[in-house]
PDB file of C-alpha atoms in Angstrom:
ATOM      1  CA  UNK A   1       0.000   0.000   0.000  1.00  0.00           C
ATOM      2  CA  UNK A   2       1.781   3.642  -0.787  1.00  0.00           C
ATOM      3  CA  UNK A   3       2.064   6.010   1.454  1.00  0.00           C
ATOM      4  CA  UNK A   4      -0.026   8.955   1.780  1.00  0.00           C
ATOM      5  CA  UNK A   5       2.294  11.605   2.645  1.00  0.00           C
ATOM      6  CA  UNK A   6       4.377  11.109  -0.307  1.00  0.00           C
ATOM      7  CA  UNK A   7       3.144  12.707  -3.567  1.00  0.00           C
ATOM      8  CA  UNK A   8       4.673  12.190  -7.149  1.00  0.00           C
ATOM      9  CA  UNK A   9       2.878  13.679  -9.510  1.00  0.00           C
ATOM     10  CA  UNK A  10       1.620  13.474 -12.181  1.00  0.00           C
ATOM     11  CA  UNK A  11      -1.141  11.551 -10.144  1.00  0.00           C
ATOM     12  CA  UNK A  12      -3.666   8.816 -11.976  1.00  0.00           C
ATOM     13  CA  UNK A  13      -5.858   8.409 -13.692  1.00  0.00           C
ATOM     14  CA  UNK A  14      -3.323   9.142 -16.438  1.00  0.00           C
ATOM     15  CA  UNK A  15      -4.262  10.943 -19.728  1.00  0.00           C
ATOM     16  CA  UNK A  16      -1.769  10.385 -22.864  1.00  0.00           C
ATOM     17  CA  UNK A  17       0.044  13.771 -21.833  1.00  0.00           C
ATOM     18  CA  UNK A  18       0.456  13.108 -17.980  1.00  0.00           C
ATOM     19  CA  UNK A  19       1.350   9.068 -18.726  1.00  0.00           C
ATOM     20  CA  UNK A  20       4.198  10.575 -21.245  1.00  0.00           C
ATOM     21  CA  UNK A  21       5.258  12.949 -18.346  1.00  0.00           C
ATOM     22  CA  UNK A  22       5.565  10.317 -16.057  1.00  0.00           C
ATOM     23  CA  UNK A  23       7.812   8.606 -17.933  1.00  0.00           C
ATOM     24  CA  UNK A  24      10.143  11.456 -18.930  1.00  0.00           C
ATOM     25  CA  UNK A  25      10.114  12.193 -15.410  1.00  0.00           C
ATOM     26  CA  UNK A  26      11.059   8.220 -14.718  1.00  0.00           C
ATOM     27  CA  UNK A  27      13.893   8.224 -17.403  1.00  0.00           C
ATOM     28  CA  UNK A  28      15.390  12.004 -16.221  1.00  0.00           C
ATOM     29  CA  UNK A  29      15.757  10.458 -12.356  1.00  0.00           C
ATOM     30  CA  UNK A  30      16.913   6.635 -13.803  1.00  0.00           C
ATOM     31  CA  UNK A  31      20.154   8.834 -15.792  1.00  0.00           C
ATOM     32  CA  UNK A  32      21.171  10.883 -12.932  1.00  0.00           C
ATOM     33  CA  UNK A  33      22.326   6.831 -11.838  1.00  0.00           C
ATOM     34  CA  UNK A  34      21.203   8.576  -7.678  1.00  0.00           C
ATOM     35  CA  UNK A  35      19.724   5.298  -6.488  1.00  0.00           C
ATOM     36  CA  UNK A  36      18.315   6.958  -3.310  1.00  0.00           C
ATOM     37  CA  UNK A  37      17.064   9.931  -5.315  1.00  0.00           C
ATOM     38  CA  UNK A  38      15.141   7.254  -7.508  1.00  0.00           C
ATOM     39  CA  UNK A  39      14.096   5.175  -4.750  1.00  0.00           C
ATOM     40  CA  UNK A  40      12.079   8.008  -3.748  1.00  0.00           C
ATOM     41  CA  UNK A  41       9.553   7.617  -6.730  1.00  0.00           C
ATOM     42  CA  UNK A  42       8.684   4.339  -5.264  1.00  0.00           C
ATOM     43  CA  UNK A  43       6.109   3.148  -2.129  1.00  0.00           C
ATOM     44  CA  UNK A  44       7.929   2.266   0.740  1.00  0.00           C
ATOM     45  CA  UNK A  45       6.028  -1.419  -0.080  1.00  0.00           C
ATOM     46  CA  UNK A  46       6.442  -1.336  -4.024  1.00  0.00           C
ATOM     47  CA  UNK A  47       6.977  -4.691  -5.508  1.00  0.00           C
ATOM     48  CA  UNK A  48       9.806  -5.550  -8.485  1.00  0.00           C
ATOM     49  CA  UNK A  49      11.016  -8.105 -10.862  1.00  0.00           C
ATOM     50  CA  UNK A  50      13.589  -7.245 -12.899  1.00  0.00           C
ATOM     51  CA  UNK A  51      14.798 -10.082 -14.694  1.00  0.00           C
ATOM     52  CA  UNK A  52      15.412 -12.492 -12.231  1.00  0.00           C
ATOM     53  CA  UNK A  53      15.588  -9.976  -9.329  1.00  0.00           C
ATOM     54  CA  UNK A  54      12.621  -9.474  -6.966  1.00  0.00           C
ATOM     55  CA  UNK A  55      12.436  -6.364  -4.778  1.00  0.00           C
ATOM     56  CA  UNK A  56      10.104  -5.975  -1.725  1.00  0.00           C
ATOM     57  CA  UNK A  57       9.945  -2.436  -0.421  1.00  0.00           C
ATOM     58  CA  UNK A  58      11.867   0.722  -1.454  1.00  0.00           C
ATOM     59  CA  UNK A  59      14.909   0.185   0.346  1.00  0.00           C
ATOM     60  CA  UNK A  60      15.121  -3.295  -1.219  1.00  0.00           C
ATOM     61  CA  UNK A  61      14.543  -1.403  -4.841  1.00  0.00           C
ATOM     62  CA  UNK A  62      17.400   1.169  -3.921  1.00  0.00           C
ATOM     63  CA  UNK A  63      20.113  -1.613  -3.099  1.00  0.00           C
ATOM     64  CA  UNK A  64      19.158  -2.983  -6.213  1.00  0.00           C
ATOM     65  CA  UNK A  65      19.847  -0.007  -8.204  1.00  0.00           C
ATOM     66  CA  UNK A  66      22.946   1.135  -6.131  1.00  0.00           C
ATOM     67  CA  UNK A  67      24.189  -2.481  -7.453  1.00  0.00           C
ATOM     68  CA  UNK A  68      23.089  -1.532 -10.874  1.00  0.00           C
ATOM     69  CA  UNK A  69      24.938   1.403 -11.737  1.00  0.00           C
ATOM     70  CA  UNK A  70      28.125  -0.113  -9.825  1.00  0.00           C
ATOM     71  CA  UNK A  71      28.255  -2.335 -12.564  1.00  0.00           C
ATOM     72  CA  UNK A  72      26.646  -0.581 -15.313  1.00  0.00           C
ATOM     73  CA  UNK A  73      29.403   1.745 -15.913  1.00  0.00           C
ATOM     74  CA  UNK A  74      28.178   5.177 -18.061  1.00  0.00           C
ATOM     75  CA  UNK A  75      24.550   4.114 -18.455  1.00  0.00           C
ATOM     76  CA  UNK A  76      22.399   6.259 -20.628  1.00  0.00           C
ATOM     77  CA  UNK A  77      18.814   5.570 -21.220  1.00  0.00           C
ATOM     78  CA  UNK A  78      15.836   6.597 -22.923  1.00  0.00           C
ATOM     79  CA  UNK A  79      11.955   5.442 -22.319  1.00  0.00           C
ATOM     80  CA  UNK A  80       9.251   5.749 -24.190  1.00  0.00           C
ATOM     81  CA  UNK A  81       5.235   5.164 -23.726  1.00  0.00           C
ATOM     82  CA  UNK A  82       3.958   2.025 -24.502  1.00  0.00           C
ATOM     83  CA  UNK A  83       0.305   2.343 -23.543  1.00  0.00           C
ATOM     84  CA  UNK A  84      -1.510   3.404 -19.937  1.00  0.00           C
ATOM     85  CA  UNK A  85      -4.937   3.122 -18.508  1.00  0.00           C
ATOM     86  CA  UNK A  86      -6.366   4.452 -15.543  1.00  0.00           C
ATOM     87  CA  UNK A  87      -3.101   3.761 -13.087  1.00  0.00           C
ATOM     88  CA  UNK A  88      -0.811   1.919 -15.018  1.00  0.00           C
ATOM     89  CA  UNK A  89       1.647   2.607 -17.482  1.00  0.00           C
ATOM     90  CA  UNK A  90       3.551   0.231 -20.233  1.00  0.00           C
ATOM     91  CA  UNK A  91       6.890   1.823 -21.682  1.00  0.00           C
ATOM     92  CA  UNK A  92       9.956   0.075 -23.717  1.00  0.00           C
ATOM     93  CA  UNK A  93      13.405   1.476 -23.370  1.00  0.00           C
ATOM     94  CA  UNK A  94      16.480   1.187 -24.296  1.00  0.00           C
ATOM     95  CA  UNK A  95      20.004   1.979 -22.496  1.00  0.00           C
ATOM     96  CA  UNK A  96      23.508   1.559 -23.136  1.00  0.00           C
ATOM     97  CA  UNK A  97      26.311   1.318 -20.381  1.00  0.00           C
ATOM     98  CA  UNK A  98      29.855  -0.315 -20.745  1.00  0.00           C
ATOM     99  CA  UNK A  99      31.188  -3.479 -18.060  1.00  0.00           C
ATOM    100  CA  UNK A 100      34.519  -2.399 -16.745  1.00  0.00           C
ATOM    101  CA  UNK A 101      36.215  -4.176 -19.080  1.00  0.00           C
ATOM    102  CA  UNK A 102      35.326  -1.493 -21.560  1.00  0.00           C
ATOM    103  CA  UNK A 103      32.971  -3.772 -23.489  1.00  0.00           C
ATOM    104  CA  UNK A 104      29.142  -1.888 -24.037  1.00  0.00           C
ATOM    105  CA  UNK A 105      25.976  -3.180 -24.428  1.00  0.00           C
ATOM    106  CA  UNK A 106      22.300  -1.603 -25.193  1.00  0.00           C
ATOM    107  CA  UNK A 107      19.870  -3.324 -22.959  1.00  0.00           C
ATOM    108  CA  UNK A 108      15.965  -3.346 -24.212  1.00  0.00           C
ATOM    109  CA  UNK A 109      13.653  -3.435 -22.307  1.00  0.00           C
ATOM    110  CA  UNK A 110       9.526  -3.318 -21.821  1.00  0.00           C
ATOM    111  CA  UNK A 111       8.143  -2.168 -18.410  1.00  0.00           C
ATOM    112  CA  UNK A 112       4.918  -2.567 -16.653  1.00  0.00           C
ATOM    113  CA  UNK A 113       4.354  -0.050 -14.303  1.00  0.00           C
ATOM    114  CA  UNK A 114       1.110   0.210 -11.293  1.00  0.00           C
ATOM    115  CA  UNK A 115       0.831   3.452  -9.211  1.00  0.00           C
ATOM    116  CA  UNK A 116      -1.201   4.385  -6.552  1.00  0.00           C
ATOM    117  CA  UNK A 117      -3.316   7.481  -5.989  1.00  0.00           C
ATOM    118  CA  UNK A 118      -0.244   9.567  -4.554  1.00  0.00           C
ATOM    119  CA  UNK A 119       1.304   8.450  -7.755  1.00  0.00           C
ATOM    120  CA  UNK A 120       4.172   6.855  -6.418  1.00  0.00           C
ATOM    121  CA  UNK A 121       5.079   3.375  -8.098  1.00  0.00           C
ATOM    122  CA  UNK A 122       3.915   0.600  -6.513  1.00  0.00           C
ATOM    123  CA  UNK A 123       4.478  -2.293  -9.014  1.00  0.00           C
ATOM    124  CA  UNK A 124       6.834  -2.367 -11.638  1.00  0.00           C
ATOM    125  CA  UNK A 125       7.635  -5.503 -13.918  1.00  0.00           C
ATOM    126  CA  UNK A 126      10.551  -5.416 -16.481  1.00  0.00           C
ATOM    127  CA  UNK A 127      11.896  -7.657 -19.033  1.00  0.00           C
ATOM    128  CA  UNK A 128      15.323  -6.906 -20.543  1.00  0.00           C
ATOM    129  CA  UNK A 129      17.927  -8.259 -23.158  1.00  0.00           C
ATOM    130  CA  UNK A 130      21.215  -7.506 -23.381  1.00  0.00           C
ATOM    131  CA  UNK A 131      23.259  -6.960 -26.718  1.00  0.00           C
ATOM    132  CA  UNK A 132      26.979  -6.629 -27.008  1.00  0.00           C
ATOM    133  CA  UNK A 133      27.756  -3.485 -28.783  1.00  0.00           C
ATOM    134  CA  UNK A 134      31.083  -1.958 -30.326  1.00  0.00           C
ATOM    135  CA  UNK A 135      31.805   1.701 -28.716  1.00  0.00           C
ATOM    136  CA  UNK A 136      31.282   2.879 -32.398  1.00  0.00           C
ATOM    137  CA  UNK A 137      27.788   1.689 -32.924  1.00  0.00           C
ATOM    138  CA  UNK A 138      26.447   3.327 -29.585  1.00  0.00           C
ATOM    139  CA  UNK A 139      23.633   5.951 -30.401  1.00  0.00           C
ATOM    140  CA  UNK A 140      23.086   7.276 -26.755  1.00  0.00           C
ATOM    141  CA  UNK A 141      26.015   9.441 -26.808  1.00  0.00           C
ATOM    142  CA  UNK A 142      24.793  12.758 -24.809  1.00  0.00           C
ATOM    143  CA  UNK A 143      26.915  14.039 -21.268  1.00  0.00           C
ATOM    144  CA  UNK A 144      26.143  11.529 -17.946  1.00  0.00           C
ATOM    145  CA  UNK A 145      22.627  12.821 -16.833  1.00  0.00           C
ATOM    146  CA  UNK A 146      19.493  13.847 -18.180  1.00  0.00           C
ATOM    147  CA  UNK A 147      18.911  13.254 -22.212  1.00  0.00           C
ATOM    148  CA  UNK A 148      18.787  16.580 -24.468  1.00  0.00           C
ATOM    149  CA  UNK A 149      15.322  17.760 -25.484  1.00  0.00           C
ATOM    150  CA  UNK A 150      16.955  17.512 -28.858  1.00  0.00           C
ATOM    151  CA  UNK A 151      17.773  14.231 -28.544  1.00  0.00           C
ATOM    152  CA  UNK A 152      15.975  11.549 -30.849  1.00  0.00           C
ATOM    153  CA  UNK A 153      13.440   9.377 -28.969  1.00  0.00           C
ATOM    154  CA  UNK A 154      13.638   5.730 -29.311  1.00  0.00           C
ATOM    155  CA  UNK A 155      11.288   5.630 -32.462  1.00  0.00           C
ATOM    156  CA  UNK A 156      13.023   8.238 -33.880  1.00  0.00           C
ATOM    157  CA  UNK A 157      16.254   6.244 -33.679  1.00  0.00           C
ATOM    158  CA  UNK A 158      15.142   2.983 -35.586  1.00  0.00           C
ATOM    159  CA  UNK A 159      15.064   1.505 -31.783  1.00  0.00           C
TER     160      UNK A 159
END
């Protein structure tokens, strides 16, 4: 159950131009790579699986993403609206981070997310694949943090 003295707007029910805020707003805090900063978007009882990973509770979800970014070295991502209904909200994305070996990858991904009325994220399911990439074919190549406004969107990119 969120918490109701946390709010994140935009709050459901979600219209097309509030569901495509919400997930600007999700990819602007995943690229600034601040796990606790992110974990904030999140009910203190919000429930994950990321690939294999589950996550019970925000401070489970922040651990997770503090060992994320240790490993996914210059990460760079961009998401883009799927669908959305009332309170939830599909997006794919796509993000591309090197090991630190050197070697990059771009992950895709699809994500189902559920909020609740304080429109903090209570659910969130993702699927991902990984793809070995040479540092010449990466197209995410903007400074570490948030993506340009001028920066193609996955569609735009063929992605």
């Amino acid at each position: 159950m969120s918490s109701t003295t946390e709010i994140r707007p935009p709050l459901p029910p979600f219209t097309r131009e509030s569901a495509i805020e919400k997930v600007r707003l999700a990819e602007d805090g995943w690229n600034t790579r601040d796990a606790a900063k992110v974990a904030l978007a999140y009910s203190l009882d919000t429930r994950w699986r990321n690939r294999a990973e589950f996550a019970n509770g925000r401070d489970e979800a922040r651990a997770f993403l503090e060992r994320k970014w240790n490993k996914e070295l210059e990460y760079r991502l961009i998401k883009e609206l799927w669908a959305f209904t009332d309170n939830r909200i599909a997006v794919r994305y796509a993000y591309e981070s090197r090991d630190d070996s050197g070697n990059w990858y771009r992950s895709y991904g699809n994500e189902n997310w559920e909020f609740g009325p304080d429109g903090l994220m209570v659910r969130r399911y993702a699927c991902i694949n990984d793809m070995p990439i040479r540092e010449e074919d990466r197209k995410f190549r903007w400074p570490l943090g948030r993506r340009p406004d001028d920066h193609p969107g996955l569609s735009d990119l063929g992605l």
